[in-house]
mmCIF file of C-alpha atoms in Angstrom:
data_model
loop_
_atom_site.group_PDB
_atom_site.id
_atom_site.type_symbol
_atom_site.label_atom_id
_atom_site.label_comp_id
_atom_site.label_asym_id
_atom_site.label_seq_id
_atom_site.Cartn_x
_atom_site.Cartn_y
_atom_site.Cartn_z
ATOM 1 C CA MET D 1 138.431 105.685 96.698
ATOM 2 C CA ALA D 2 137.708 109.165 95.448
ATOM 3 C CA GLU D 3 136.918 110.424 98.916
ATOM 4 C CA ASP D 4 140.169 109.035 100.307
ATOM 5 C CA SER D 5 142.225 110.641 97.549
ATOM 6 C CA GLY D 6 140.698 114.047 98.250
ATOM 7 C CA GLN D 7 139.918 114.682 94.583
ATOM 8 C CA GLU D 8 137.354 117.312 93.672
ATOM 9 C CA LYS D 9 134.177 116.360 91.860
ATOM 10 C CA THR D 10 134.754 118.104 88.553
ATOM 11 C CA GLU D 11 133.420 115.551 86.046
ATOM 12 C CA ASP D 12 129.856 115.447 84.741
ATOM 13 C CA PRO D 13 127.923 112.325 85.784
ATOM 14 C CA THR D 14 128.103 109.385 83.412
ATOM 15 C CA PRO D 15 124.936 107.775 81.972
ATOM 16 C CA LYS D 16 125.427 104.882 84.397
ATOM 17 C CA ARG D 17 125.589 107.270 87.359
ATOM 18 C CA LEU D 18 122.423 109.063 86.180
ATOM 19 C CA LYS D 19 120.617 105.753 85.735
ATOM 20 C CA GLU D 20 121.565 104.585 89.229
ATOM 21 C CA ALA D 21 120.395 107.911 90.668
ATOM 22 C CA ARG D 22 116.982 107.517 89.020
ATOM 23 C CA GLU D 23 116.712 103.976 90.361
ATOM 24 C CA LYS D 24 117.325 105.354 93.849
ATOM 25 C CA GLY D 25 114.779 108.134 93.325
ATOM 26 C CA ASP D 26 117.533 110.752 93.453
ATOM 27 C CA ILE D 27 116.216 113.102 90.757
ATOM 28 C CA PRO D 28 115.581 116.866 90.816
ATOM 29 C CA ARG D 29 112.164 117.788 92.160
ATOM 30 C CA SER D 30 110.920 121.297 92.920
ATOM 31 C CA LYS D 31 108.345 121.499 95.703
ATOM 32 C CA GLU D 32 107.725 125.113 94.783
ATOM 33 C CA LEU D 33 106.896 124.167 91.193
ATOM 34 C CA ASN D 34 104.579 121.381 92.379
ATOM 35 C CA THR D 35 102.747 123.741 94.744
ATOM 36 C CA THR D 36 102.447 126.465 92.109
ATOM 37 C CA VAL D 37 101.034 124.121 89.450
ATOM 38 C CA LEU D 38 98.577 122.557 91.891
ATOM 39 C CA LEU D 39 97.311 125.933 93.177
ATOM 40 C CA MET D 40 96.972 127.409 89.681
ATOM 41 C CA VAL D 41 95.031 124.428 88.369
ATOM 42 C CA ALA D 42 92.834 124.332 91.489
ATOM 43 C CA ALA D 43 92.145 128.070 91.169
ATOM 44 C CA ALA D 44 91.239 127.718 87.491
ATOM 45 C CA ALA D 45 88.946 124.767 88.308
ATOM 46 C CA VAL D 46 87.211 126.775 91.037
ATOM 47 C CA LEU D 47 86.642 129.697 88.658
ATOM 48 C CA VAL D 48 85.284 127.431 85.912
ATOM 49 C CA PHE D 49 83.253 124.909 87.911
ATOM 50 C CA GLY D 50 82.737 126.709 91.224
ATOM 51 C CA ALA D 51 79.363 128.262 90.427
ATOM 52 C CA ARG D 52 77.948 124.965 89.145
ATOM 53 C CA VAL D 53 79.249 123.067 92.193
ATOM 54 C CA ILE D 54 77.649 125.577 94.553
ATOM 55 C CA SER D 55 74.369 125.368 92.635
ATOM 56 C CA ASP D 56 74.379 121.552 92.752
ATOM 57 C CA LEU D 57 75.262 121.475 96.453
ATOM 58 C CA GLY D 58 72.523 124.046 97.177
ATOM 59 C CA ALA D 59 69.974 121.945 95.337
ATOM 60 C CA MET D 60 71.140 118.840 97.207
ATOM 61 C CA MET D 61 70.831 120.549 100.602
ATOM 62 C CA SER D 62 67.432 121.967 99.702
ATOM 63 C CA SER D 63 66.219 118.505 98.713
ATOM 64 C CA SER D 64 67.673 116.921 101.857
ATOM 65 C CA PHE D 65 65.848 119.331 104.162
ATOM 66 C CA SER D 66 62.547 119.281 102.248
ATOM 67 C CA LEU D 67 61.035 116.205 103.887
ATOM 68 C CA THR D 68 57.458 115.155 104.511
ATOM 69 C CA HIS D 69 56.179 114.219 107.974
ATOM 70 C CA GLU D 70 56.322 110.512 107.118
ATOM 71 C CA GLU D 71 59.892 110.753 105.772
ATOM 72 C CA ILE D 72 61.090 112.503 108.936
ATOM 73 C CA PHE D 73 59.940 109.636 111.174
ATOM 74 C CA ASP D 74 60.926 106.854 108.771
ATOM 75 C CA THR D 75 64.363 105.582 109.819
ATOM 76 C CA LYS D 76 64.840 103.707 106.536
ATOM 77 C CA TYR D 77 64.403 106.869 104.547
ATOM 78 C CA LEU D 78 67.143 108.542 106.619
ATOM 79 C CA PHE D 79 69.796 106.228 105.154
ATOM 80 C CA ILE D 80 68.286 106.382 101.670
ATOM 81 C CA ASN D 81 68.289 110.175 101.748
ATOM 82 C CA PHE D 82 71.841 110.275 103.132
ATOM 83 C CA GLY D 83 73.095 107.925 100.420
ATOM 84 C CA GLY D 84 71.424 109.908 97.668
ATOM 85 C CA ALA D 85 72.744 113.223 99.022
ATOM 86 C CA SER D 86 76.265 111.796 99.265
ATOM 87 C CA MET D 87 76.204 110.608 95.652
ATOM 88 C CA ASP D 88 74.854 113.982 94.478
ATOM 89 C CA ALA D 89 77.634 115.783 96.360
ATOM 90 C CA LEU D 90 80.276 113.422 94.933
ATOM 91 C CA TRP D 91 79.097 113.874 91.350
ATOM 92 C CA SER D 92 78.996 117.631 91.745
ATOM 93 C CA ILE D 93 82.661 117.868 92.808
ATOM 94 C CA LEU D 94 83.979 114.869 90.821
ATOM 95 C CA THR D 95 85.237 116.949 87.880
ATOM 96 C CA PHE D 96 87.031 119.337 90.227
ATOM 97 C CA MET D 97 88.642 116.421 92.098
ATOM 98 C CA ILE D 98 89.822 114.745 88.882
ATOM 99 C CA ILE D 99 91.420 117.957 87.615
ATOM 100 C CA VAL D 100 93.226 118.556 90.905
ATOM 101 C CA PHE D 101 94.287 114.885 91.041
ATOM 102 C CA VAL D 102 95.828 115.118 87.559
ATOM 103 C CA ALA D 103 97.577 118.373 88.498
ATOM 104 C CA ALA D 104 99.078 116.650 91.538
ATOM 105 C CA PHE D 105 100.846 114.256 89.129
ATOM 106 C CA VAL D 106 101.686 116.729 86.376
ATOM 107 C CA GLY D 107 103.554 119.067 88.727
ATOM 108 C CA PRO D 108 106.158 116.555 89.968
ATOM 109 C CA ILE D 109 106.798 114.910 86.568
ATOM 110 C CA SER D 110 107.070 118.198 84.659
ATOM 111 C CA LEU D 111 110.686 118.668 85.766
ATOM 112 C CA SER D 112 112.304 115.211 85.534
ATOM 113 C CA GLY D 113 109.642 112.947 84.124
ATOM 114 C CA TRP D 114 107.904 109.969 85.640
ATOM 115 C CA ASN D 115 109.963 107.901 88.052
ATOM 116 C CA PHE D 116 108.978 105.363 90.711
ATOM 117 C CA SER D 117 111.649 104.012 93.011
ATOM 118 C CA GLY D 118 111.106 101.439 95.720
ATOM 119 C CA LYS D 119 114.569 102.204 97.085
ATOM 120 C CA ALA D 120 113.475 105.726 97.955
ATOM 121 C CA LEU D 121 110.708 104.277 100.145
ATOM 122 C CA ALA D 122 112.995 101.853 101.959
ATOM 123 C CA PRO D 123 113.760 102.796 105.588
ATOM 124 C CA LYS D 124 117.243 104.156 106.236
ATOM 125 C CA GLY D 125 118.966 104.236 109.606
ATOM 126 C CA SER D 126 120.714 107.498 108.693
ATOM 127 C CA ARG D 127 117.358 109.272 108.687
ATOM 128 C CA MET D 128 116.918 108.400 112.349
ATOM 129 C CA ASN D 129 120.355 109.658 113.342
ATOM 130 C CA PRO D 130 119.837 112.819 115.471
ATOM 131 C CA PHE D 131 123.318 114.119 114.662
ATOM 132 C CA ALA D 132 122.634 113.848 110.944
ATOM 133 C CA GLY D 133 119.370 115.693 111.504
ATOM 134 C CA ILE D 134 121.118 118.511 113.349
ATOM 135 C CA LYS D 135 123.706 118.718 110.565
ATOM 136 C CA ARG D 136 120.935 119.030 107.971
ATOM 137 C CA MET D 137 119.317 121.818 110.013
ATOM 138 C CA PHE D 138 122.412 123.991 109.639
ATOM 139 C CA SER D 139 123.309 123.004 106.075
ATOM 140 C CA MET D 140 123.294 125.254 103.028
ATOM 141 C CA LYS D 141 120.145 123.532 101.792
ATOM 142 C CA SER D 142 118.310 124.459 104.996
ATOM 143 C CA LEU D 143 119.402 128.077 104.622
ATOM 144 C CA VAL D 144 118.103 128.110 101.050
ATOM 145 C CA GLU D 145 114.805 126.592 102.180
ATOM 146 C CA LEU D 146 114.539 129.230 104.905
ATOM 147 C CA ALA D 147 115.183 131.979 102.346
ATOM 148 C CA LYS D 148 112.517 130.533 100.044
ATOM 149 C CA ALA D 149 110.021 130.318 102.923
ATOM 150 C CA LEU D 150 110.626 133.942 103.903
ATOM 151 C CA GLY D 151 110.366 134.981 100.276
ATOM 152 C CA LYS D 152 107.075 133.133 99.849
ATOM 153 C CA PHE D 153 105.715 134.653 103.035
ATOM 154 C CA ALA D 154 106.626 138.178 101.948
ATOM 155 C CA ILE D 155 105.288 137.838 98.395
ATOM 156 C CA VAL D 156 102.084 136.008 99.330
ATOM 157 C CA THR D 157 101.351 138.401 102.186
ATOM 158 C CA ALA D 158 101.876 141.456 99.984
ATOM 159 C CA LEU D 159 99.663 140.175 97.183
ATOM 160 C CA ALA D 160 97.031 138.847 99.603
ATOM 161 C CA LEU D 161 96.754 142.269 101.288
ATOM 162 C CA TYR D 162 96.576 143.942 97.880
ATOM 163 C CA PHE D 163 93.861 141.529 96.733
ATOM 164 C CA LEU D 164 91.820 141.962 99.923
ATOM 165 C CA ASN D 165 92.045 145.710 99.587
ATOM 166 C CA THR D 166 90.880 145.456 95.983
ATOM 167 C CA VAL D 167 87.845 143.234 96.681
ATOM 168 C CA GLN D 168 86.840 144.595 100.075
ATOM 169 C CA HIS D 169 83.683 146.209 98.656
ATOM 170 C CA ASP D 170 82.702 142.867 97.095
ATOM 171 C CA LEU D 171 83.232 141.180 100.451
ATOM 172 C CA TYR D 172 80.999 143.728 102.190
ATOM 173 C CA SER D 173 78.277 143.214 99.587
ATOM 174 C CA LEU D 174 78.076 139.468 100.217
ATOM 175 C CA GLY D 175 75.932 140.020 103.290
ATOM 176 C CA LYS D 176 73.302 141.856 101.213
ATOM 177 C CA MET D 177 72.899 139.049 98.653
ATOM 178 C CA ASP D 178 70.602 136.030 98.837
ATOM 179 C CA ALA D 179 72.191 132.744 99.798
ATOM 180 C CA ASN D 180 72.637 131.258 96.315
ATOM 181 C CA THR D 181 73.993 134.430 94.729
ATOM 182 C CA GLY D 182 76.227 135.165 97.717
ATOM 183 C CA MET D 183 77.721 131.672 97.749
ATOM 184 C CA ALA D 184 78.414 131.808 94.010
ATOM 185 C CA LYS D 185 80.056 135.208 94.424
ATOM 186 C CA ALA D 186 82.102 133.980 97.396
ATOM 187 C CA VAL D 187 83.372 130.971 95.441
ATOM 188 C CA ASN D 188 84.378 133.272 92.603
ATOM 189 C CA LEU D 189 86.323 135.489 95.000
ATOM 190 C CA ILE D 190 87.999 132.444 96.546
ATOM 191 C CA GLY D 191 89.015 131.238 93.080
ATOM 192 C CA TRP D 192 90.576 134.585 92.230
ATOM 193 C CA ALA D 193 92.328 134.648 95.603
ATOM 194 C CA PHE D 194 93.807 131.219 94.887
ATOM 195 C CA LEU D 195 94.874 132.356 91.444
ATOM 196 C CA VAL D 196 96.586 135.485 92.773
ATOM 197 C CA ILE D 197 98.437 133.487 95.418
ATOM 198 C CA SER D 198 99.536 130.852 92.888
ATOM 199 C CA LEU D 199 100.702 133.541 90.459
ATOM 200 C CA SER D 200 102.746 135.074 93.245
ATOM 201 C CA LEU D 201 104.517 131.737 93.699
ATOM 202 C CA ILE D 202 105.673 131.730 90.073
ATOM 203 C CA VAL D 203 108.483 134.077 91.081
ATOM 204 C CA ILE D 204 109.681 131.607 93.722
ATOM 205 C CA SER D 205 109.357 128.695 91.261
ATOM 206 C CA LEU D 206 111.412 130.491 88.612
ATOM 207 C CA LEU D 207 114.189 130.856 91.151
ATOM 208 C CA ASP D 208 113.789 127.405 92.698
ATOM 209 C CA VAL D 209 113.805 125.271 89.521
ATOM 210 C CA PRO D 210 117.286 126.385 88.298
ATOM 211 C CA TYR D 211 118.633 125.994 91.829
ATOM 212 C CA VAL D 212 117.210 122.457 92.137
ATOM 213 C CA LEU D 213 118.692 121.464 88.770
ATOM 214 C CA TYR D 214 122.071 122.973 89.718
ATOM 215 C CA GLU D 215 122.057 121.287 93.129
ATOM 216 C CA SER D 216 121.200 117.906 91.605
ATOM 217 C CA ALA D 217 123.927 118.246 88.953
ATOM 218 C CA GLU D 218 126.523 119.197 91.584
ATOM 219 C CA LYS D 219 125.460 116.307 93.815
ATOM 220 C CA LEU D 220 125.886 113.759 91.013
ATOM 221 C CA LYS D 221 129.241 115.060 89.781
ATOM 222 C CA MET D 222 132.110 112.613 89.929
ATOM 223 C CA THR D 223 135.819 112.734 90.516
ATOM 224 C CA LEU D 224 138.178 111.733 87.730
ATOM 225 C CA GLN D 225 139.072 108.585 89.662
ATOM 226 C CA GLU D 226 135.391 107.614 89.972
ATOM 227 C CA VAL D 227 134.986 107.958 86.204
ATOM 228 C CA LYS D 228 138.046 105.757 85.607
ATOM 229 C CA ASP D 229 136.824 103.138 88.080
ATOM 230 C CA GLU D 230 133.405 103.076 86.450
ATOM 231 C CA MET D 231 134.943 102.642 83.016
ATOM 232 C CA LYS D 232 136.959 99.704 84.323
ATOM 233 C CA ASN D 233 133.917 98.096 85.908
ATOM 234 C CA THR D 234 131.738 98.732 82.868
ATOM 235 C CA GLU D 235 134.082 97.819 80.045
ATOM 236 C CA GLY D 236 136.379 95.504 81.952
ATOM 237 C CA LYS D 237 139.927 95.881 83.140
ATOM 238 C CA PRO D 238 142.592 96.213 80.407
ATOM 239 C CA GLU D 239 144.201 92.878 81.270
ATOM 240 C CA VAL D 240 140.826 91.113 81.125
ATOM 241 C CA LYS D 241 139.967 92.743 77.800
ATOM 242 C CA GLY D 242 143.402 91.763 76.467
ATOM 243 C CA ARG D 243 142.853 88.156 77.512
ATOM 244 C CA ILE D 244 139.439 88.132 75.816
ATOM 245 C CA ARG D 245 140.920 89.474 72.586
ATOM 246 C CA GLN D 246 143.667 86.863 72.747
ATOM 247 C CA MET D 247 141.106 84.072 73.165
ATOM 248 C CA GLN D 248 139.096 85.454 70.256
ATOM 249 C CA ARG D 249 142.208 85.454 68.073
ATOM 250 C CA GLU D 250 143.000 81.863 69.076
ATOM 251 C CA ILE D 251 139.480 80.730 68.231
ATOM 252 C CA SER D 252 139.638 82.544 64.893
ATOM 253 C CA GLN D 253 143.013 81.010 64.101
ATOM 254 C CA ARG D 254 141.800 77.498 64.939
ATOM 255 C CA GLN D 255 138.864 77.942 62.578
ATOM 256 C CA MET D 256 141.189 79.370 59.934
ATOM 257 C CA MET D 257 143.579 76.432 60.250
ATOM 258 C CA ASN D 258 140.660 74.014 59.840
ATOM 259 C CA ASP D 259 139.957 75.580 56.435
ATOM 260 C CA VAL D 260 143.515 75.226 55.111
ATOM 261 C CA PRO D 261 143.122 71.556 54.023
ATOM 262 C CA ASP D 262 140.266 72.613 51.696
ATOM 263 C CA ALA D 263 142.305 75.359 50.013
ATOM 264 C CA ASP D 264 143.328 75.134 46.364
ATOM 265 C CA VAL D 265 146.723 76.756 46.842
ATOM 266 C CA VAL D 266 148.909 78.441 49.462
ATOM 267 C CA ILE D 267 150.925 81.395 48.214
ATOM 268 C CA THR D 268 153.998 82.145 50.327
ATOM 269 C CA ASN D 269 156.707 84.759 50.738
ATOM 270 C CA PRO D 270 158.147 82.149 51.740
ATOM 271 C CA THR D 271 159.823 83.368 54.950
ATOM 272 C CA HIS D 272 157.200 85.731 56.397
ATOM 273 C CA TYR D 273 153.741 85.430 54.821
ATOM 274 C CA SER D 274 151.358 82.681 53.749
ATOM 275 C CA VAL D 275 147.934 83.117 52.110
ATOM 276 C CA ALA D 276 145.594 80.190 51.385
ATOM 277 C CA LEU D 277 143.093 80.570 48.512
ATOM 278 C CA LYS D 278 140.034 78.589 47.511
ATOM 279 C CA TYR D 279 137.938 78.994 44.389
ATOM 280 C CA GLU D 280 134.412 77.595 44.084
ATOM 281 C CA ASP D 281 133.006 78.303 40.651
ATOM 282 C CA ASN D 282 129.399 77.714 41.692
ATOM 283 C CA HIS D 283 129.377 79.881 44.823
ATOM 284 C CA ARG D 284 131.739 82.835 44.376
ATOM 285 C CA ASN D 285 132.715 85.200 41.601
ATOM 286 C CA ALA D 286 136.316 85.291 42.762
ATOM 287 C CA PRO D 287 138.694 83.178 44.872
ATOM 288 C CA VAL D 288 138.344 83.582 48.619
ATOM 289 C CA ILE D 289 141.019 84.034 51.286
ATOM 290 C CA VAL D 290 140.466 81.089 53.660
ATOM 291 C CA ALA D 291 143.607 81.654 55.778
ATOM 292 C CA LYS D 292 146.517 84.019 56.071
ATOM 293 C CA GLY D 293 149.283 84.677 58.543
ATOM 294 C CA ALA D 294 152.749 85.997 59.191
ATOM 295 C CA ASP D 295 155.833 84.380 60.732
ATOM 296 C CA PHE D 296 154.763 81.525 63.050
ATOM 297 C CA VAL D 297 151.188 81.452 61.740
ATOM 298 C CA ALA D 298 152.509 81.453 58.163
ATOM 299 C CA LEU D 299 154.746 78.495 58.997
ATOM 300 C CA LYS D 300 151.803 76.635 60.542
ATOM 301 C CA ILE D 301 149.702 77.210 57.417
ATOM 302 C CA ARG D 302 152.470 75.746 55.256
ATOM 303 C CA GLU D 303 152.828 72.709 57.543
ATOM 304 C CA ILE D 304 149.099 71.951 57.383
ATOM 305 C CA ALA D 305 149.124 72.459 53.597
ATOM 306 C CA LYS D 306 151.958 69.933 53.229
ATOM 307 C CA GLU D 307 150.159 67.397 55.419
ATOM 308 C CA HIS D 308 147.062 67.595 53.176
ATOM 309 C CA ASP D 309 148.863 67.872 49.821
ATOM 310 C CA VAL D 310 147.721 71.430 49.186
ATOM 311 C CA PRO D 311 149.966 73.022 46.526
ATOM 312 C CA ILE D 312 152.354 75.640 47.895
ATOM 313 C CA LEU D 313 153.574 78.288 45.495
ATOM 314 C CA SER D 314 156.288 80.807 46.324
ATOM 315 C CA SER D 315 155.435 84.273 45.021
ATOM 316 C CA PRO D 316 156.605 86.952 47.450
ATOM 317 C CA PRO D 317 155.048 90.016 45.705
ATOM 318 C CA LEU D 318 151.654 88.325 45.343
ATOM 319 C CA ALA D 319 151.774 86.909 48.890
ATOM 320 C CA ARG D 320 152.496 90.360 50.319
ATOM 321 C CA ALA D 321 149.841 91.988 48.132
ATOM 322 C CA LEU D 322 147.161 89.517 49.244
ATOM 323 C CA TYR D 323 148.236 89.621 52.892
ATOM 324 C CA PHE D 324 148.049 93.419 53.235
ATOM 325 C CA SER D 325 144.947 94.027 51.085
ATOM 326 C CA THR D 326 142.533 91.333 52.340
ATOM 327 C CA GLU D 327 141.100 89.694 55.425
ATOM 328 C CA VAL D 328 140.100 86.094 55.977
ATOM 329 C CA GLY D 329 136.791 85.503 54.194
ATOM 330 C CA ASP D 330 137.325 88.289 51.632
ATOM 331 C CA GLU D 331 137.300 87.761 47.914
ATOM 332 C CA VAL D 332 140.462 88.532 45.974
ATOM 333 C CA PRO D 333 140.517 92.249 44.998
ATOM 334 C CA THR D 334 139.733 93.060 41.369
ATOM 335 C CA GLY D 335 143.229 94.428 40.802
ATOM 336 C CA LEU D 336 144.766 91.060 41.689
ATOM 337 C CA PHE D 337 142.415 88.917 39.587
ATOM 338 C CA LYS D 338 144.920 88.436 36.762
ATOM 339 C CA ALA D 339 147.817 87.502 39.033
ATOM 340 C CA VAL D 340 145.731 85.043 41.051
ATOM 341 C CA ALA D 341 144.231 83.594 37.861
ATOM 342 C CA GLN D 342 147.736 82.785 36.595
ATOM 343 C CA VAL D 343 148.515 80.945 39.830
ATOM 344 C CA LEU D 344 145.228 79.035 39.912
ATOM 345 C CA ALA D 345 145.564 78.092 36.252
ATOM 346 C CA TYR D 346 148.937 76.515 37.018
ATOM 347 C CA VAL D 347 147.506 74.718 40.091
ATOM 348 C CA PHE D 348 144.512 73.284 38.193
ATOM 349 C CA GLN D 349 146.770 72.194 35.283
ATOM 350 C CA LEU D 350 149.087 70.534 37.803
ATOM 351 C CA LYS D 351 146.165 68.569 39.244
ATOM 352 C CA ARG D 352 145.201 67.327 35.771
ATOM 353 C CA PHE D 353 148.825 66.404 35.078
ATOM 354 C CA LYS D 354 148.907 64.311 38.238
ATOM 355 C CA GLN D 355 145.803 62.574 36.911
ATOM 356 C CA ASN D 356 147.824 61.307 33.884
ATOM 357 C CA ALA D 357 147.553 64.439 31.740
ATOM 358 C CA ALA D 358 149.833 64.494 28.708
ATOM 359 C CA GLN D 359 151.743 67.742 29.321
ATOM 360 C CA LYS D 360 153.271 69.056 32.567
ATOM 361 C CA PRO D 361 152.374 72.739 33.236
ATOM 362 C CA VAL D 362 155.033 75.407 33.383
ATOM 363 C CA LEU D 363 155.365 77.282 36.688
ATOM 364 C CA PRO D 364 154.745 80.991 36.085
ATOM 365 C CA LYS D 365 157.827 83.057 36.716
ATOM 366 C CA GLU D 366 157.711 85.809 39.302
ATOM 367 C CA ARG D 367 158.349 88.514 36.707
ATOM 368 C CA ASP D 368 155.362 87.274 34.680
ATOM 369 C CA ILE D 369 152.943 87.744 37.586
ATOM 370 C CA ASP D 370 151.703 91.315 37.231
ATOM 371 C CA ILE D 371 151.058 93.115 40.539
ATOM 372 C CA PRO D 372 149.478 96.597 40.261
ATOM 373 C CA THR D 373 151.474 99.383 41.880
ATOM 374 C CA GLU D 374 148.834 100.127 44.540
ATOM 375 C CA TYR D 375 149.054 96.519 45.818
ATOM 376 C CA LYS D 376 152.829 96.279 46.007
ATOM 377 C CA HIS D 377 154.421 96.054 49.471
ATOM 378 C CA ASP D 378 158.113 95.836 50.155
ATOM 379 C CA GLU D 379 159.594 93.714 52.932
#
């Protein structure tokens, strides 16, 4: 939709878009950073362990070629000696291999963390399209890669020539050393050469990492229409959400209406509001609002109250105060305790009167029901 409308991608990617990109393996990765980390770690490992590896390999070769006459003509010993020499060689370079192996993982995850995506490994027909390949060859990304390659070539060549010029006397002296000393010295020079080359690539990495992050951010940007569509798909269309809210209200009202028959009294406006109260001395400290409503809902509450002989008391100020200051399930506010107590006292006295009590209670007058100023609401 966004492509058809011609909108520009100006919006930052949403969390959902970023998550989908990671699932597809579309995350920023810098090949230059990976190469630099791997070369630097390998160079450091050569400098630290190189001399010991050369010594172990020299000892292994010396042992392999120091054979008795019987061992030379014994075919079984050939395989035994080969197996032993192979294990010695493996153990001598095992530490170096482990370090390089770890570096091969640390480099890629240092920029965007660990991520494995099967979708990235899935075959795609677009990758086999020759026209798409030609288009990629002349894209801006290809030009950037070409510039990085030329930059690497220039920097590495310059530093390599400088390093060779610096160590040329050491290189000449290798031929005058014995084998063990010369090999150890050669490994040391190789390690320093690796280190110099890897250090030269830091410049390229420092330029490549910001570019990779910028390119990835630009690629994942969204149009305003894409953001709106995603919000609709994620949170639901407005009409669907409205229907859900309506159903929730209907369910809540049905439950509320089921509680009206158990109420102690319904206080009405009586034209607009109805509030049903229930007081349980053993469970609550104050009466509880079990139902409330306005207009049609208020009328329905009164009808149900009449059907189940729930007392209905008209007190507009108190009905409005309770309606606007509480929700269903709330206890009566402290400021309305006295007013509600007057009503409930009348209701409970009326129940006793109906059970053959001697004196009929007097209905409290509206002016006698005290409503605090902060709870008053006009029509």
